[in-house]
Amino acid sequence: MPLYLEIIVCVSLLIGGAFLLVGSYGLVRLPDIYMRLHSPTKASTLGITGVLLASMVFQSHLKGFLSIQELLITLFLLITAPVAANMIAKTALHQRTKPLDKTENQALMETVRDREAPKPPQD
Amino acid sequence: MLSWTILIVAVCICVALILNLWRLMKGPTISDRILALDTMYINAIALILLYGIYVESALYFEAALLIAMLGFVSTAALCKYLLRGDIIE
Amino acid sequence: MKLFPMPFHSLLLFVVWLLLNNSVSAGHMVLAAFFAITIPLLVNGMRDEHPKILKPWLAIRYVLMVLKDILTANVEVALLIIGPIKKLKPGFVAVPINISSDLGITVLASTVSLTPGTVSAEVSKDKAWLYIHALHLDNEAELIESIKQRYEKPIKEIFGC
């Protein structure tokens, strides 16, 4: 394997691995479910893209022709990650999971749950 | 160089999987557990692709694709069940 | 009966079949063309009406911009996760939207989920409000304005509604 290809594969693998680790670390570290949602949807998506890119370059070299079928998984994950995050957020809201105390606009939560327009502030 | 990188990245992903498992055990709510499962299948795809690079085989692509599809469908089905009490209405 | 009732989906089926088999041999081309023609004919009656993409070039530019934003979003969120979490100020935000089509709202909500520090949580029943959760809410008005300017305007132009 030529050196420049090996460097490309190694760098994208390392970036991917680092982001996957950060995504899972955020899942453990962040304090409430709504904040935890952010780390897997974003960090893990980039992480998996890095690993898939490395796999694409490596398989292309192995087979001797351009192999871009890994793009299918990347595209699929890019499309499904926000949908999954949205459904989990809906589930958490539906079960009235309490957000962190310092969360702003907590009054919105009930209107969000009932899918209504926000009420004007009462004062 | 590549074999060392694969080792390092494999350790990263395994640590990530253990962290997910901790969140899966601890909860505290059921949406946290679904989120942990969702992240776990993404990490599993990465691990399988990494193994494909390690053994220099293209066979593992299909496995990764299947996990990606089934993982998303199961997340959607679990959420739907909790939201509506039913999966297919 | 038209041969290609769904031209975009036909193209997508053709490309995905070739990608799945990872080959461009004549046999797979014929099979891909067969699927690209017959599957849309079979499912055409089952789908809802969707708005057409009016400006394909703008759509491509939009996709490229979103890909760039995903990259910056990832780095930004990764830094927020590693950094001190005591300083984070999470919050819910209601963003007024005026896209009428379901497809447009779906694209907007997915884009918002993939870009810096925000996850879309819910759409109100009258399709006039998009509720999002922000990981670090600095300036609410600025966030709403940036979503409207950066993402909603091009989507409205692409689908023309």
Coordinates of C-alpha atoms in Angstrom, one line a residue:
Chain A
M1 CA 0.0 0.0 0.0
P2 CA 1.5 3.4 -1.0
L3 CA 2.4 5.7 1.9
Y4 CA 0.1 8.5 1.0
L5 CA -3.0 6.2 0.9
E6 CA -2.0 4.7 4.3
I7 CA -1.7 8.2 5.7
I8 CA -5.2 9.2 4.4
V9 CA -6.7 6.0 5.9
C10 CA -4.9 6.4 9.2
V11 CA -5.9 10.1 9.6
S12 CA -9.6 9.6 8.8
L13 CA -9.7 6.5 11.1
L14 CA -8.2 8.5 13.9
I15 CA -10.6 11.4 13.4
G16 CA -13.5 9.0 13.2
G17 CA -12.5 7.1 16.4
A18 CA -11.9 10.4 18.3
F19 CA -15.3 11.7 17.4
L20 CA -17.1 8.4 18.2
L21 CA -15.4 8.5 21.6
V22 CA -16.3 12.1 22.2
G23 CA -19.9 11.4 21.3
S24 CA -20.2 8.5 23.7
Y25 CA -18.4 10.5 26.4
G26 CA -20.9 13.3 26.0
L27 CA -23.7 10.7 26.4
V28 CA -22.3 9.8 29.9
R29 CA -21.2 13.3 30.9
L30 CA -24.1 15.6 30.1
P31 CA -26.7 16.1 32.8
D32 CA -30.1 15.7 31.2
I33 CA -31.7 13.8 28.3
Y34 CA -32.3 16.8 26.1
M35 CA -28.6 17.8 26.3
R36 CA -27.5 14.2 25.8
L37 CA -29.4 14.1 22.5
H38 CA -26.9 16.5 21.0
S39 CA -23.7 14.4 21.4
P40 CA -24.6 11.2 19.6
T41 CA -26.5 12.9 16.7
K42 CA -23.6 15.2 15.9
A43 CA -20.3 13.7 17.1
S44 CA -21.2 10.1 16.2
T45 CA -22.3 11.1 12.7
L46 CA -19.0 12.7 11.9
G47 CA -17.2 9.8 13.6
I48 CA -18.9 7.1 11.5
T49 CA -18.3 9.3 8.3
G50 CA -14.5 9.2 9.1
V51 CA -14.4 5.5 9.5
L52 CA -16.5 4.9 6.4
L53 CA -14.2 7.2 4.4
A54 CA -11.2 5.2 5.6
S55 CA -12.9 2.0 4.6
M56 CA -13.8 3.4 1.2
V57 CA -10.2 4.3 0.4
F58 CA -8.9 1.0 1.7
Q59 CA -11.4 -1.2 -0.2
S60 CA -10.8 0.8 -3.4
H61 CA -7.1 0.1 -3.0
L62 CA -7.8 -3.6 -2.2
K63 CA -10.1 -4.2 -5.2
G64 CA -8.2 -2.1 -7.6
F65 CA -11.2 -0.1 -8.7
L66 CA -13.1 2.9 -7.2
S67 CA -15.4 1.3 -4.5
I68 CA -17.9 3.9 -3.2
Q69 CA -20.6 1.7 -1.8
E70 CA -19.7 2.8 1.7
L71 CA -21.3 6.2 0.7
L72 CA -24.7 4.4 1.0
I73 CA -24.2 3.8 4.7
T74 CA -23.0 7.4 5.2
L75 CA -26.0 8.8 3.3
F76 CA -28.4 6.6 5.2
L77 CA -27.0 7.6 8.6
L78 CA -27.0 11.3 7.6
I79 CA -30.7 11.0 6.7
T80 CA -31.8 8.9 9.7
A81 CA -29.8 10.5 12.5
P82 CA -31.9 13.6 12.8
V83 CA -35.1 11.6 12.5
A84 CA -34.1 9.3 15.3
A85 CA -33.0 12.3 17.5
N86 CA -36.4 14.0 16.8
M87 CA -38.3 10.8 17.8
I88 CA -36.3 10.4 21.0
A89 CA -36.9 14.1 21.9
K90 CA -40.6 13.6 21.3
T91 CA -40.6 10.5 23.5
A92 CA -38.8 12.4 26.3
L93 CA -41.3 15.3 26.0
H94 CA -44.2 12.9 26.0
Q95 CA -43.1 11.3 29.2
R96 CA -42.7 14.7 30.8
T97 CA -39.0 14.1 31.5
K98 CA -37.8 17.0 33.7
P99 CA -35.0 19.1 32.0
L100 CA -32.2 20.6 34.0
D101 CA -33.3 23.4 36.3
K102 CA -31.3 26.1 34.6
T103 CA -32.9 25.3 31.2
E104 CA -34.4 28.4 29.7
N105 CA -38.0 28.7 28.5
Q106 CA -39.2 25.7 30.6
A107 CA -42.7 27.1 30.4
L108 CA -42.7 26.1 26.7
M109 CA -42.5 22.4 27.5
E110 CA -46.3 21.8 27.9
T111 CA -47.2 23.6 24.7
V112 CA -44.5 21.7 22.9
R113 CA -45.9 18.5 24.2
D114 CA -49.4 19.4 23.1
R115 CA -48.1 20.6 19.7
E116 CA -49.7 24.0 20.1
A117 CA -48.5 27.5 19.3
P118 CA -46.6 29.2 22.1
K119 CA -48.8 31.3 24.4
P120 CA -47.9 35.0 24.7
P121 CA -46.1 35.7 28.0
Q122 CA -48.5 36.3 30.9
D123 CA -47.7 39.3 33.1
Chain B
M1 CA 1.5 2.2 10.8
L2 CA -2.0 1.0 9.7
S3 CA -2.1 -1.9 12.2
W4 CA -1.2 0.4 15.1
T5 CA -3.9 2.9 14.0
I6 CA -6.4 0.1 13.8
L7 CA -5.5 -1.0 17.3
I8 CA -5.8 2.6 18.7
V9 CA -9.2 3.2 17.0
A10 CA -10.5 -0.2 18.1
V11 CA -9.7 0.7 21.7
C12 CA -11.4 4.1 21.3
I13 CA -14.6 2.4 19.9
C14 CA -14.6 -0.2 22.6
V15 CA -14.3 2.4 25.3
A16 CA -17.2 4.3 23.6
L17 CA -19.3 1.1 23.6
I18 CA -18.6 0.6 27.3
L19 CA -19.6 4.2 28.1
N20 CA -22.9 3.5 26.1
L21 CA -23.4 0.3 28.1
W22 CA -23.1 2.3 31.3
R23 CA -25.7 4.8 30.1
L24 CA -27.9 1.9 29.1
M25 CA -27.7 0.3 32.5
K26 CA -28.1 3.6 34.5
G27 CA -30.9 5.2 32.6
P28 CA -32.5 7.1 34.4
T29 CA -35.4 7.3 32.0
I30 CA -36.4 5.0 29.2
S31 CA -35.6 7.6 26.5
D32 CA -32.0 7.6 27.8
R33 CA -31.8 3.9 27.2
I34 CA -33.2 4.2 23.7
L35 CA -30.6 6.9 23.0
A36 CA -27.8 4.6 24.4
L37 CA -29.0 1.8 22.1
D38 CA -29.1 4.2 19.1
T39 CA -25.5 5.2 19.8
M40 CA -24.4 1.6 20.4
Y41 CA -25.5 0.5 16.9
I42 CA -23.6 3.4 15.3
N43 CA -20.4 2.3 17.2
A44 CA -21.0 -1.3 16.3
I45 CA -21.1 -0.3 12.6
A46 CA -17.7 1.4 13.0
L47 CA -16.3 -1.6 14.8
I48 CA -17.4 -4.0 12.0
L49 CA -16.0 -1.7 9.3
L50 CA -12.7 -1.5 11.2
Y51 CA -12.6 -5.3 11.4
G52 CA -13.2 -5.4 7.6
I53 CA -10.1 -3.2 7.1
Y54 CA -8.1 -5.4 9.6
V55 CA -8.8 -8.7 7.8
E56 CA -8.7 -7.0 4.4
S57 CA -12.1 -8.3 3.3
A58 CA -15.1 -6.6 1.7
L59 CA -17.6 -9.0 3.1
Y60 CA -18.4 -6.9 6.2
F61 CA -20.0 -4.1 4.2
E62 CA -23.3 -6.0 4.0
A63 CA -23.3 -6.6 7.8
A64 CA -22.7 -2.9 8.4
L65 CA -25.5 -1.9 6.1
L66 CA -27.9 -4.4 7.7
I67 CA -27.1 -3.1 11.2
A68 CA -27.6 0.5 10.1
M69 CA -31.0 -0.3 8.7
L70 CA -32.3 -2.5 11.5
G71 CA -30.9 -0.1 14.1
F72 CA -32.8 2.8 12.8
V73 CA -36.0 0.8 12.4
S74 CA -35.7 -0.5 15.9
T75 CA -35.2 3.0 17.4
A76 CA -38.2 4.3 15.4
A77 CA -40.3 1.4 16.6
L78 CA -39.4 1.7 20.2
C79 CA -40.1 5.5 20.2
K80 CA -43.3 5.0 18.3
Y81 CA -44.4 2.4 20.9
L82 CA -43.7 4.7 23.8
L83 CA -45.4 7.6 22.0
R84 CA -48.6 5.9 20.9
G85 CA -48.8 2.6 22.7
D86 CA -48.7 0.9 19.3
I87 CA -46.2 0.3 16.5
I88 CA -48.4 0.0 13.5
E89 CA -51.6 2.0 13.7
Chain C
M1 CA -49.2 6.0 -18.9
K2 CA -45.9 7.7 -18.5
L3 CA -42.7 5.7 -18.5
F4 CA -41.1 7.6 -15.7
P5 CA -43.7 9.0 -13.3
M6 CA -41.0 9.7 -10.7
P7 CA -37.8 10.6 -12.5
F8 CA -35.8 11.5 -9.4
H9 CA -36.7 8.3 -7.6
S10 CA -35.9 6.2 -10.8
L11 CA -32.5 7.7 -10.9
L12 CA -32.0 7.1 -7.2
L13 CA -33.0 3.4 -7.5
F14 CA -30.7 3.0 -10.5
V15 CA -27.7 4.5 -8.6
V16 CA -28.4 2.7 -5.3
W17 CA -28.7 -0.7 -7.1
L18 CA -25.3 -0.2 -8.7
L19 CA -23.8 0.9 -5.4
L20 CA -25.2 -2.0 -3.5
N21 CA -23.6 -4.4 -6.0
N22 CA -20.6 -2.2 -6.4
S23 CA -20.3 -2.9 -10.1
V24 CA -21.1 -1.2 -13.4
S25 CA -21.2 -4.4 -15.5
A26 CA -23.8 -4.7 -18.3
G27 CA -25.9 -7.2 -16.4
H28 CA -26.4 -5.0 -13.3
M29 CA -27.1 -2.0 -15.5
V30 CA -30.0 -3.9 -17.2
L31 CA -31.3 -5.1 -13.8
A32 CA -31.0 -1.6 -12.4
A33 CA -32.9 -0.1 -15.3
F34 CA -35.6 -2.7 -14.9
F35 CA -36.0 -1.8 -11.2
A36 CA -35.8 1.9 -12.0
I37 CA -38.7 1.6 -14.4
T38 CA -41.0 -1.0 -12.8
I39 CA -40.9 0.1 -9.1
P40 CA -42.0 3.7 -9.7
L41 CA -44.8 2.4 -11.9
L42 CA -46.0 0.1 -9.1
V43 CA -45.8 2.6 -6.2
N44 CA -46.8 5.7 -8.1
G45 CA -50.5 5.4 -7.0
M46 CA -49.6 5.1 -3.3
R47 CA -47.8 8.4 -2.7
D48 CA -48.9 11.8 -1.6
E49 CA -48.3 14.9 -3.7
H50 CA -44.9 16.5 -3.0
P51 CA -43.7 19.8 -4.2
K52 CA -41.2 19.6 -7.0
I53 CA -37.7 20.9 -6.7
L54 CA -37.9 24.2 -8.7
K55 CA -34.2 25.2 -8.5
P56 CA -31.9 22.2 -8.7
W57 CA -28.7 24.3 -8.6
L58 CA -29.8 26.1 -5.5
A59 CA -30.6 22.7 -4.0
I60 CA -27.1 21.4 -4.7
R61 CA -25.5 24.6 -3.2
Y62 CA -27.8 24.1 -0.2
V63 CA -26.6 20.5 0.3
L64 CA -22.9 21.6 0.1
M65 CA -23.5 24.4 2.6
V66 CA -25.2 22.0 5.0
L67 CA -22.3 19.6 4.7
K68 CA -19.9 22.3 5.6
D69 CA -22.1 23.3 8.5
I70 CA -22.2 19.7 9.7
L71 CA -18.4 19.7 9.9
T72 CA -18.2 22.9 11.9
A73 CA -21.2 21.8 14.0
N74 CA -19.4 18.6 15.0
V75 CA -16.2 20.4 16.0
E76 CA -18.3 23.0 17.9
V77 CA -20.4 20.5 19.8
A78 CA -17.4 18.3 20.5
L79 CA -15.7 21.3 22.1
L80 CA -18.8 22.1 24.1
I81 CA -19.0 18.5 25.3
I82 CA -15.4 18.3 26.4
G83 CA -15.4 21.8 27.9
P84 CA -16.9 22.9 31.3
I85 CA -20.6 21.8 31.4
K86 CA -21.4 24.1 34.3
K87 CA -21.2 27.0 31.9
L88 CA -23.7 25.6 29.3
K89 CA -27.1 27.3 29.2
P90 CA -29.5 24.9 27.5
G91 CA -33.0 26.1 26.5
F92 CA -36.1 25.5 24.4
V93 CA -36.8 27.9 21.6
A94 CA -39.9 28.4 19.4
V95 CA -39.0 29.3 15.8
P96 CA -41.8 30.7 13.7
I97 CA -41.7 29.1 10.2
N98 CA -43.8 29.8 7.1
I99 CA -43.1 26.8 4.9
S100 CA -46.4 25.2 4.0
S101 CA -45.3 21.8 2.6
D102 CA -44.5 18.8 4.8
L103 CA -41.4 18.0 2.8
G104 CA -40.0 21.5 3.3
I105 CA -40.6 21.3 7.0
T106 CA -39.0 17.9 7.2
V107 CA -35.9 19.1 5.4
L108 CA -35.7 22.2 7.6
A109 CA -36.1 20.1 10.8
S110 CA -33.4 17.6 9.8
T111 CA -31.0 20.4 8.8
V112 CA -31.6 22.1 12.2
S113 CA -30.8 18.8 13.9
L114 CA -27.6 18.3 12.1
T115 CA -26.2 21.9 12.5
P116 CA -24.6 23.6 15.4
G117 CA -26.0 23.1 18.9
T118 CA -29.6 22.6 18.1
V119 CA -32.0 19.6 17.9
S120 CA -35.5 20.0 16.5
A121 CA -38.0 18.5 19.0
E122 CA -41.5 19.1 17.6
V123 CA -43.6 21.0 15.1
S124 CA -46.9 22.6 16.2
K125 CA -50.1 21.3 14.8
D126 CA -50.8 24.3 12.6
K127 CA -47.2 24.0 11.1
A128 CA -46.4 27.5 12.1
W129 CA -43.8 26.8 14.9
L130 CA -40.7 24.7 15.0
Y131 CA -39.6 23.9 18.6
I132 CA -35.9 23.3 19.0
H133 CA -33.7 22.5 21.9
A134 CA -30.4 24.4 22.0
L135 CA -27.3 23.0 23.8
H136 CA -25.9 26.5 24.5
L137 CA -28.4 29.3 24.2
D138 CA -26.4 32.6 24.0
N139 CA -28.8 34.9 22.2
E140 CA -32.3 33.6 21.4
A141 CA -33.3 36.3 18.8
E142 CA -30.0 35.8 17.0
L143 CA -30.4 32.0 16.8
I144 CA -33.9 32.4 15.4
E145 CA -32.8 35.0 12.9
S146 CA -29.8 32.8 11.7
I147 CA -32.1 29.7 11.2
K148 CA -34.6 31.8 9.3
Q149 CA -32.0 33.5 7.1
R150 CA -29.5 30.6 6.6
Y151 CA -31.8 27.6 6.2
E152 CA -35.4 28.6 5.8
K153 CA -35.0 31.1 3.0
P154 CA -33.2 28.7 0.6
I155 CA -35.6 25.9 1.3
K156 CA -38.5 28.2 0.5
E157 CA -36.9 29.1 -2.7
I158 CA -36.0 25.5 -3.7
F159 CA -39.5 24.2 -3.2
G160 CA -41.2 27.5 -4.1
C161 CA -43.8 27.5 -1.2

